[in-house]
PDB file of C-alpha atoms in Angstrom:
ATOM      1  CA  MET A   1     -28.017 288.139  82.717  1.00 94.00           C
ATOM      2  CA  LEU A   2     -30.376 286.307  80.530  1.00 96.00           C
ATOM      3  CA  THR A   3     -34.108 286.349  81.537  1.00 96.00           C
ATOM      4  CA  GLY A   4     -37.431 285.623  80.453  1.00 95.00           C
ATOM      5  CA  PHE A   5     -40.217 283.055  81.399  1.00 96.00           C
ATOM      6  CA  THR A   6     -39.842 280.726  78.311  1.00 95.00           C
ATOM      7  CA  SER A   7     -37.122 280.626  75.787  1.00 95.00           C
ATOM      8  CA  PRO A   8     -35.519 282.329  74.017  1.00 96.00           C
ATOM      9  CA  LEU A   9     -34.015 284.031  77.262  1.00 96.00           C
ATOM     10  CA  THR A  10     -32.073 287.281  76.652  1.00 97.00           C
ATOM     11  CA  PRO A  11     -30.765 290.414  78.220  1.00 96.00           C
ATOM     12  CA  GLU A  12     -34.266 291.696  78.186  1.00 95.00           C
ATOM     13  CA  GLY A  13     -36.578 288.951  78.321  1.00 92.00           C
ATOM     14  CA  ARG A  14     -39.133 290.339  76.060  1.00 92.00           C
ATOM     15  CA  SER A  15     -38.488 287.657  73.455  1.00 95.00           C
ATOM     16  CA  SER A  16     -39.737 284.627  75.136  1.00 95.00           C
ATOM     17  CA  LEU A  17     -42.404 282.991  73.485  1.00 95.00           C
ATOM     18  CA  ALA A  18     -45.086 283.021  76.345  1.00 95.00           C
ATOM     19  CA  PRO A  19     -45.030 285.268  79.086  1.00 95.00           C
ATOM     20  CA  ALA A  20     -45.723 284.263  82.805  1.00 96.00           C
ATOM     21  CA  PRO A  21     -48.836 283.834  84.082  1.00 96.00           C
ATOM     22  CA  PRO A  22     -51.611 285.131  84.630  1.00 97.00           C
ATOM     23  CA  TRP A  23     -53.055 284.150  81.208  1.00 98.00           C
ATOM     24  CA  HIS A  24     -56.707 285.275  80.495  1.00 98.00           C
ATOM     25  CA  TYR A  25     -58.705 283.726  77.814  1.00 98.00           C
ATOM     26  CA  ALA A  26     -61.895 284.777  75.939  1.00 98.00           C
ATOM     27  CA  GLY A  27     -63.770 282.811  73.153  1.00 98.00           C
ATOM     28  CA  TRP A  28     -66.622 281.498  70.942  1.00 98.00           C
ATOM     29  CA  LEU A  29     -66.765 277.429  71.625  1.00 98.00           C
ATOM     30  CA  PHE A  30     -68.694 275.044  69.964  1.00 98.00           C
ATOM     31  CA  SER A  31     -69.092 271.938  72.179  1.00 98.00           C
ATOM     32  CA  ILE A  32     -70.053 268.464  71.059  1.00 99.00           C
ATOM     33  CA  ASP A  33     -70.955 265.608  73.389  1.00 98.00           C
ATOM     34  CA  TYR A  34     -70.693 262.074  72.348  1.00 98.00           C
ATOM     35  CA  GLU A  35     -70.883 258.614  73.114  1.00 98.00           C
ATOM     36  CA  LEU A  36     -67.990 256.147  72.312  1.00 98.00           C
ATOM     37  CA  ASP A  37     -66.848 252.668  73.358  1.00 97.00           C
ATOM     38  CA  ALA A  38     -66.073 252.824  76.740  1.00 97.00           C
ATOM     39  CA  GLY A  39     -62.796 250.335  76.167  1.00 97.00           C
ATOM     40  CA  THR A  40     -61.250 252.382  73.640  1.00 97.00           C
ATOM     41  CA  ALA A  41     -61.784 255.638  75.733  1.00 98.00           C
ATOM     42  CA  ALA A  42     -60.148 253.746  78.810  1.00 98.00           C
ATOM     43  CA  ALA A  43     -57.030 253.080  76.588  1.00 98.00           C
ATOM     44  CA  PHE A  44     -56.409 256.833  76.469  1.00 98.00           C
ATOM     45  CA  LEU A  45     -56.233 257.328  80.181  1.00 98.00           C
ATOM     46  CA  PRO A  46     -53.525 257.661  82.436  1.00 97.00           C
ATOM     47  CA  ASP A  47     -53.092 254.087  84.583  1.00 96.00           C
ATOM     48  CA  GLY A  48     -55.118 254.580  87.689  1.00 96.00           C
ATOM     49  CA  PHE A  49     -56.667 257.680  86.552  1.00 98.00           C
ATOM     50  CA  GLY A  50     -60.460 256.233  86.872  1.00 97.00           C
ATOM     51  CA  LYS A  51     -63.136 254.568  84.940  1.00 98.00           C
ATOM     52  CA  ALA A  52     -64.151 255.520  81.457  1.00 98.00           C
ATOM     53  CA  THR A  53     -67.729 256.501  81.128  1.00 98.00           C
ATOM     54  CA  GLY A  54     -68.084 256.029  77.404  1.00 98.00           C
ATOM     55  CA  ARG A  55     -68.580 259.870  76.905  1.00 98.00           C
ATOM     56  CA  ALA A  56     -66.343 262.591  75.404  1.00 98.00           C
ATOM     57  CA  THR A  57     -66.526 265.830  74.208  1.00 98.00           C
ATOM     58  CA  VAL A  58     -64.899 267.787  71.378  1.00 98.00           C
ATOM     59  CA  HIS A  59     -64.641 271.508  71.558  1.00 98.00           C
ATOM     60  CA  PHE A  60     -63.712 273.874  68.468  1.00 99.00           C
ATOM     61  CA  ALA A  61     -63.001 277.171  69.843  1.00 98.00           C
ATOM     62  CA  ASP A  62     -61.872 280.827  68.465  1.00 98.00           C
ATOM     63  CA  TRP A  63     -59.967 282.499  71.434  1.00 98.00           C
ATOM     64  CA  GLN A  64     -58.679 285.493  72.189  1.00 98.00           C
ATOM     65  CA  ALA A  65     -55.780 285.535  74.967  1.00 98.00           C
ATOM     66  CA  THR A  66     -53.550 288.042  76.604  1.00 98.00           C
ATOM     67  CA  SER A  67     -51.537 288.385  79.904  1.00 97.00           C
ATOM     68  CA  ASP A  68     -51.173 292.266  80.814  1.00 95.00           C
ATOM     69  CA  GLY A  69     -53.508 293.470  78.037  1.00 96.00           C
ATOM     70  CA  SER A  70     -50.797 294.367  75.495  1.00 95.00           C
ATOM     71  CA  GLU A  71     -51.099 291.472  73.007  1.00 97.00           C
ATOM     72  CA  LEU A  72     -54.717 293.156  72.579  1.00 98.00           C
ATOM     73  CA  LEU A  73     -53.056 295.880  70.965  1.00 98.00           C
ATOM     74  CA  ASP A  74     -51.077 293.306  68.707  1.00 97.00           C
ATOM     75  CA  PRO A  75     -53.780 290.755  67.974  1.00 97.00           C
ATOM     76  CA  VAL A  76     -51.196 288.437  66.113  1.00 97.00           C
ATOM     77  CA  TYR A  77     -50.006 287.336  69.638  1.00 96.00           C
ATOM     78  CA  SER A  78     -53.515 286.958  70.764  1.00 98.00           C
ATOM     79  CA  GLN A  79     -55.835 285.488  68.743  1.00 98.00           C
ATOM     80  CA  TYR A  80     -55.608 281.562  67.848  1.00 98.00           C
ATOM     81  CA  ARG A  81     -58.067 278.797  67.243  1.00 98.00           C
ATOM     82  CA  GLU A  82     -58.093 275.364  68.614  1.00 98.00           C
ATOM     83  CA  CYS A  83     -59.708 271.725  68.518  1.00 98.00           C
ATOM     84  CA  PHE A  84     -59.525 269.493  71.425  1.00 98.00           C
ATOM     85  CA  VAL A  85     -61.124 266.192  72.666  1.00 98.00           C
ATOM     86  CA  LEU A  86     -61.780 265.502  76.352  1.00 98.00           C
ATOM     87  CA  VAL A  87     -62.279 261.940  77.400  1.00 98.00           C
ATOM     88  CA  GLU A  88     -64.645 261.655  80.615  1.00 98.00           C
ATOM     89  CA  ALA A  89     -64.058 259.517  83.568  1.00 98.00           C
ATOM     90  CA  GLU A  90     -65.449 258.774  87.045  1.00 98.00           C
ATOM     91  CA  ARG A  91     -62.514 259.817  89.402  1.00 97.00           C
ATOM     92  CA  GLY A  92     -63.451 260.063  93.276  1.00 95.00           C
ATOM     93  CA  GLY A  93     -66.898 259.534  92.540  1.00 96.00           C
ATOM     94  CA  ALA A  94     -67.445 262.636  90.416  1.00 97.00           C
ATOM     95  CA  PRO A  95     -67.232 262.954  86.613  1.00 98.00           C
ATOM     96  CA  VAL A  96     -64.149 264.644  85.401  1.00 98.00           C
ATOM     97  CA  SER A  97     -62.058 264.927  81.987  1.00 98.00           C
ATOM     98  CA  PHE A  98     -58.616 264.144  80.454  1.00 98.00           C
ATOM     99  CA  CYS A  99     -57.328 265.789  77.693  1.00 98.00           C
ATOM    100  CA  PRO A 100     -55.541 262.833  74.874  1.00 98.00           C
ATOM    101  CA  PHE A 101     -55.432 265.347  71.840  1.00 98.00           C
ATOM    102  CA  ILE A 102     -55.133 269.063  71.444  1.00 98.00           C
ATOM    103  CA  TYR A 103     -54.192 271.317  68.352  1.00 98.00           C
ATOM    104  CA  VAL A 104     -53.556 274.972  67.976  1.00 98.00           C
ATOM    105  CA  ASP A 105     -52.726 277.457  65.268  1.00 98.00           C
ATOM    106  CA  GLN A 106     -50.377 279.682  67.377  1.00 97.00           C
ATOM    107  CA  ASP A 107     -47.089 278.572  68.850  1.00 97.00           C
ATOM    108  CA  VAL A 108     -47.712 281.077  71.925  1.00 97.00           C
ATOM    109  CA  SER A 109     -50.722 278.988  72.763  1.00 98.00           C
ATOM    110  CA  LEU A 110     -48.652 275.767  72.102  1.00 97.00           C
ATOM    111  CA  ILE A 111     -46.303 276.200  74.769  1.00 97.00           C
ATOM    112  CA  ARG A 112     -48.893 277.617  77.235  1.00 97.00           C
ATOM    113  CA  GLY A 113     -50.384 274.209  76.513  1.00 97.00           C
ATOM    114  CA  TRP A 114     -47.347 272.441  77.494  1.00 97.00           C
ATOM    115  CA  LEU A 115     -46.763 274.312  80.513  1.00 96.00           C
ATOM    116  CA  GLN A 116     -50.467 273.296  81.807  1.00 96.00           C
ATOM    117  CA  GLY A 117     -50.188 269.384  80.839  1.00 97.00           C
ATOM    118  CA  LEU A 118     -52.042 269.862  77.434  1.00 98.00           C
ATOM    119  CA  PRO A 119     -50.410 267.639  74.705  1.00 97.00           C
ATOM    120  CA  LYS A 120     -50.827 270.563  72.069  1.00 98.00           C
ATOM    121  CA  LYS A 121     -49.664 270.038  68.638  1.00 98.00           C
ATOM    122  CA  LEU A 122     -49.909 272.567  65.562  1.00 98.00           C
ATOM    123  CA  GLY A 123     -53.048 272.571  63.300  1.00 98.00           C
ATOM    124  CA  SER A 124     -55.357 274.386  61.170  1.00 98.00           C
ATOM    125  CA  VAL A 125     -58.500 275.064  62.769  1.00 98.00           C
ATOM    126  CA  TRP A 126     -61.977 276.841  61.320  1.00 98.00           C
ATOM    127  CA  LEU A 127     -65.111 277.569  62.742  1.00 98.00           C
ATOM    128  CA  THR A 128     -68.272 279.978  61.668  1.00 98.00           C
ATOM    129  CA  ARG A 129     -68.157 282.966  63.794  1.00 98.00           C
ATOM    130  CA  SER A 130     -71.752 284.383  65.139  1.00 97.00           C
ATOM    131  CA  TYR A 131     -72.042 288.338  64.903  1.00 96.00           C
ATOM    132  CA  PRO A 132     -74.615 290.363  66.544  1.00 94.00           C
ATOM    133  CA  VAL A 133     -76.564 291.468  63.255  1.00 96.00           C
ATOM    134  CA  ASP A 134     -79.791 290.095  61.574  1.00 94.00           C
ATOM    135  CA  HIS A 135     -78.016 289.212  58.122  1.00 96.00           C
ATOM    136  CA  VAL A 136     -77.303 286.012  56.377  1.00 94.00           C
ATOM    137  CA  ALA A 137     -73.516 286.436  56.507  1.00 97.00           C
ATOM    138  CA  GLY A 138     -73.727 287.110  60.303  1.00 97.00           C
ATOM    139  CA  ALA A 139     -74.628 283.652  61.354  1.00 98.00           C
ATOM    140  CA  PRO A 140     -76.803 284.983  64.264  1.00 96.00           C
ATOM    141  CA  SER A 141     -77.569 282.934  67.328  1.00 95.00           C
ATOM    142  CA  ARG A 142     -81.336 281.868  66.288  1.00 96.00           C
ATOM    143  CA  ALA A 143     -83.344 278.649  65.720  1.00 97.00           C
ATOM    144  CA  GLY A 144     -82.159 277.398  62.502  1.00 98.00           C
ATOM    145  CA  THR A 145     -78.607 279.078  62.052  1.00 98.00           C
ATOM    146  CA  LYS A 146     -76.064 276.222  60.560  1.00 98.00           C
ATOM    147  CA  LEU A 147     -72.607 276.449  61.898  1.00 98.00           C
ATOM    148  CA  GLY A 148     -69.388 274.363  60.607  1.00 98.00           C
ATOM    149  CA  ALA A 149     -65.848 273.503  61.984  1.00 99.00           C
ATOM    150  CA  SER A 150     -62.923 271.650  60.724  1.00 98.00           C
ATOM    151  CA  LEU A 151     -59.298 270.481  62.023  1.00 98.00           C
ATOM    152  CA  ALA A 152     -56.626 269.867  59.652  1.00 98.00           C
ATOM    153  CA  VAL A 153     -53.108 268.467  60.600  1.00 98.00           C
ATOM    154  CA  LYS A 154     -50.267 268.192  58.150  1.00 97.00           C
ATOM    155  CA  ASP A 155     -52.424 268.772  54.849  1.00 96.00           C
ATOM    156  CA  ARG A 156     -55.093 266.232  56.177  1.00 97.00           C
ATOM    157  CA  ARG A 157     -58.426 266.863  57.660  1.00 98.00           C
ATOM    158  CA  LEU A 158     -58.938 265.127  60.919  1.00 98.00           C
ATOM    159  CA  ALA A 159     -62.378 266.566  62.230  1.00 98.00           C
ATOM    160  CA  GLN A 160     -65.330 268.295  61.094  1.00 98.00           C
ATOM    161  CA  ALA A 161     -68.666 269.052  62.641  1.00 98.00           C
ATOM    162  CA  ALA A 162     -71.976 270.783  61.731  1.00 98.00           C
ATOM    163  CA  LEU A 163     -74.392 272.494  63.970  1.00 98.00           C
ATOM    164  CA  THR A 164     -77.795 273.652  63.643  1.00 98.00           C
ATOM    165  CA  LEU A 165     -78.902 275.993  66.598  1.00 98.00           C
ATOM    166  CA  THR A 166     -82.107 274.661  67.847  1.00 98.00           C
ATOM    167  CA  GLY A 167     -83.492 278.060  69.431  1.00 97.00           C
ATOM    168  CA  GLY A 168     -82.961 276.494  73.230  1.00 98.00           C
ATOM    169  CA  GLU A 169     -80.560 277.478  75.881  1.00 98.00           C
ATOM    170  CA  GLY A 170     -77.367 275.591  75.346  1.00 98.00           C
ATOM    171  CA  LYS A 171     -75.598 273.486  78.155  1.00 98.00           C
ATOM    172  CA  HIS A 172     -72.058 273.839  79.526  1.00 98.00           C
ATOM    173  CA  LEU A 173     -70.422 270.699  78.350  1.00 98.00           C
ATOM    174  CA  GLY A 174     -66.943 269.425  78.734  1.00 98.00           C
ATOM    175  CA  LEU A 175     -63.992 271.842  79.629  1.00 97.00           C
ATOM    176  CA  LEU A 176     -67.219 274.247  80.848  1.00 97.00           C
ATOM    177  CA  ALA A 177     -68.508 271.953  83.350  1.00 97.00           C
ATOM    178  CA  ARG A 178     -65.952 269.329  84.636  1.00 97.00           C
ATOM    179  CA  PRO A 179     -62.468 269.424  86.069  1.00 97.00           C
ATOM    180  CA  THR A 180     -59.824 268.792  83.567  1.00 98.00           C
ATOM    181  CA  TYR A 181     -56.530 266.819  83.418  1.00 98.00           C
ATOM    182  CA  GLY A 182     -53.436 266.593  81.622  1.00 98.00           C
ATOM    183  CA  LEU A 183     -49.952 265.424  81.965  1.00 98.00           C
ATOM    184  CA  PHE A 184     -46.898 267.409  82.425  1.00 96.00           C
ATOM    185  CA  GLY A 185     -43.462 266.684  81.417  1.00 93.00           C
ATOM    186  CA  LEU A 186     -41.007 266.389  78.710  1.00 90.00           C
ATOM    187  CA  PRO A 187     -38.162 263.780  77.451  1.00 93.00           C
ATOM    188  CA  SER A 188     -34.553 264.924  77.884  1.00 94.00           C
ATOM    189  CA  ILE A 189     -31.585 264.430  75.642  1.00 96.00           C
ATOM    190  CA  VAL A 190     -28.958 265.322  78.312  1.00 96.00           C
ATOM    191  CA  GLY A 191     -26.481 262.562  78.722  1.00 95.00           C
ATOM    192  CA  GLY A 192     -28.682 260.422  76.582  1.00 95.00           C
ATOM    193  CA  ALA A 193     -32.124 259.859  75.609  1.00 96.00           C
ATOM    194  CA  LYS A 194     -34.449 259.563  78.637  1.00 94.00           C
ATOM    195  CA  PRO A 195     -38.190 259.459  78.183  1.00 93.00           C
ATOM    196  CA  ALA A 196     -40.484 261.694  79.682  1.00 90.00           C
ATOM    197  CA  GLU A 197     -42.001 260.944  83.497  1.00 93.00           C
ATOM    198  CA  PRO A 198     -45.093 262.441  83.338  1.00 95.00           C
ATOM    199  CA  GLN A 199     -47.046 263.891  86.111  1.00 97.00           C
ATOM    200  CA  LEU A 200     -51.070 264.132  86.352  1.00 98.00           C
ATOM    201  CA  VAL A 201     -51.774 267.852  86.537  1.00 98.00           C
ATOM    202  CA  ARG A 202     -55.526 269.499  86.937  1.00 97.00           C
ATOM    203  CA  MET A 203     -55.883 272.966  85.374  1.00 92.00           C
ATOM    204  CA  VAL A 204     -57.044 275.618  87.642  1.00 93.00           C
ATOM    205  CA  ALA A 205     -58.847 278.155  86.144  1.00 91.00           C
ATOM    206  CA  ASP A 206     -60.254 281.428  87.967  1.00 86.00           C
ATOM    207  CA  SER A 207     -62.566 284.213  87.141  1.00 91.00           C
ATOM    208  CA  LYS A 208     -64.724 281.896  84.993  1.00 96.00           C
ATOM    209  CA  THR A 209     -67.462 284.042  82.871  1.00 98.00           C
ATOM    210  CA  PHE A 210     -69.934 282.387  80.968  1.00 98.00           C
ATOM    211  CA  GLY A 211     -71.960 284.509  78.085  1.00 97.00           C
ATOM    212  CA  PRO A 212     -75.186 283.038  76.284  1.00 97.00           C
ATOM    213  CA  PHE A 213     -75.101 279.466  75.020  1.00 98.00           C
ATOM    214  CA  HIS A 214     -77.290 278.091  72.508  1.00 98.00           C
ATOM    215  CA  ALA A 215     -78.401 274.383  72.082  1.00 98.00           C
ATOM    216  CA  ALA A 216     -77.722 272.914  68.862  1.00 98.00           C
ATOM    217  CA  ASP A 217     -78.041 269.799  66.753  1.00 98.00           C
ATOM    218  CA  ALA A 218     -75.002 268.511  65.636  1.00 98.00           C
ATOM    219  CA  GLU A 219     -72.868 265.933  63.567  1.00 98.00           C
ATOM    220  CA  LEU A 220     -69.226 264.861  64.209  1.00 98.00           C
ATOM    221  CA  GLU A 221     -66.733 263.077  62.253  1.00 98.00           C
ATOM    222  CA  LEU A 222     -63.564 262.003  63.072  1.00 98.00           C
ATOM    223  CA  LEU A 223     -61.064 261.148  60.157  1.00 98.00           C
ATOM    224  CA  PRO A 224     -58.137 258.746  60.133  1.00 97.00           C
ATOM    225  CA  SER A 225     -54.518 259.839  59.638  1.00 96.00           C
ATOM    226  CA  PRO A 226     -51.141 257.878  58.993  1.00 94.00           C
ATOM    227  CA  ARG A 227     -49.784 259.392  62.073  1.00 94.00           C
ATOM    228  CA  ASP A 228     -52.610 261.185  64.469  1.00 96.00           C
ATOM    229  CA  GLU A 229     -54.877 258.583  66.458  1.00 98.00           C
ATOM    230  CA  LEU A 230     -57.659 260.850  66.868  1.00 98.00           C
ATOM    231  CA  ALA A 231     -59.967 258.607  64.568  1.00 98.00           C
ATOM    232  CA  THR A 232     -60.036 255.998  67.147  1.00 98.00           C
ATOM    233  CA  LEU A 233     -62.021 258.076  69.500  1.00 98.00           C
ATOM    234  CA  ALA A 234     -64.753 258.571  66.813  1.00 97.00           C
ATOM    235  CA  PRO A 235     -68.258 258.765  68.119  1.00 98.00           C
ATOM    236  CA  ARG A 236     -71.135 256.306  67.994  1.00 98.00           C
ATOM    237  CA  ARG A 237     -73.549 258.623  68.268  1.00 98.00           C
ATOM    238  CA  VAL A 238     -73.626 262.690  69.004  1.00 98.00           C
ATOM    239  CA  LEU A 239     -75.499 263.268  72.636  1.00 98.00           C
ATOM    240  CA  GLU A 240     -75.814 267.019  72.899  1.00 98.00           C
ATOM    241  CA  ALA A 241     -73.772 270.143  71.693  1.00 98.00           C
ATOM    242  CA  SER A 242     -74.113 273.579  72.304  1.00 98.00           C
ATOM    243  CA  ALA A 243     -72.098 277.279  70.982  1.00 98.00           C
ATOM    244  CA  GLY A 244     -71.662 280.097  73.155  1.00 98.00           C
ATOM    245  CA  TYR A 245     -68.887 282.450  75.073  1.00 98.00           C
ATOM    246  CA  PHE A 246     -66.679 282.018  77.749  1.00 98.00           C
ATOM    247  CA  ALA A 247     -63.905 283.310  79.411  1.00 98.00           C
ATOM    248  CA  MET A 248     -61.350 282.257  82.133  1.00 98.00           C
ATOM    249  CA  THR A 249     -58.193 283.171  83.903  1.00 98.00           C
ATOM    250  CA  VAL A 250     -55.386 280.352  84.530  1.00 97.00           C
ATOM    251  CA  THR A 251     -52.669 281.163  86.796  1.00 95.00           C
ATOM    252  CA  ARG A 252     -51.402 277.631  87.500  1.00 95.00           C
ATOM    253  CA  VAL A 253     -51.899 273.755  87.401  1.00 95.00           C
ATOM    254  CA  ALA A 254     -52.408 271.721  90.546  1.00 96.00           C
ATOM    255  CA  ALA A 255     -50.744 268.051  90.735  1.00 94.00           C
ATOM    256  CA  GLY A 256     -53.570 265.800  90.239  1.00 85.00           C
TER     257      GLY A 256
END
């Protein structure tokens, strides 16, 4: 019998690209809240989802993830970097986020994202790490420290950010502050091409743990590409930004 949670299915089942949840994550995140045209933002929301507020968040993240702890002994399976955009909307009288774009540099993260309704694509993501040492190369978390981040897809840079820590306490923004929604569903070519029938889903994150968050001044650019439409959501102005540590566990998604 062939077994496994995701393809490839094999007699032992250990070749699956991603194991079944729970999926545990810990990471170092940059969060940049910004203002954009509300009409442009609304065009990226599912019909009937809610009213775009004219705000969005870009996250750059350096993640470490595991299911049962075994990946931590083989870090090529646990570590990856990610960049994603969350468009804010008012839904049911409360602010929520919808994810129209998300990029990762690991195939394991890619399939986990699809199963959570997140439209992950492969990209190259880099961000400055902060180490707890008082040294110029450590980028210590204190006033005046400068941090950078970038996203490239198919050899083209699509996003870049620069942060300067202010010394104040940072806010929890985007994913860290509001429920996050995506669209789950895949097309099929069984018997002929059939488009996806997307279902709105909400990521359910348990065991949220917050480390220190540091306020920052930030600059953000979303750059044009021949294929990716990320730059359509370019900022008018940055509103606030922070950098810090966050962990969570994902066991399921909920119907939207």
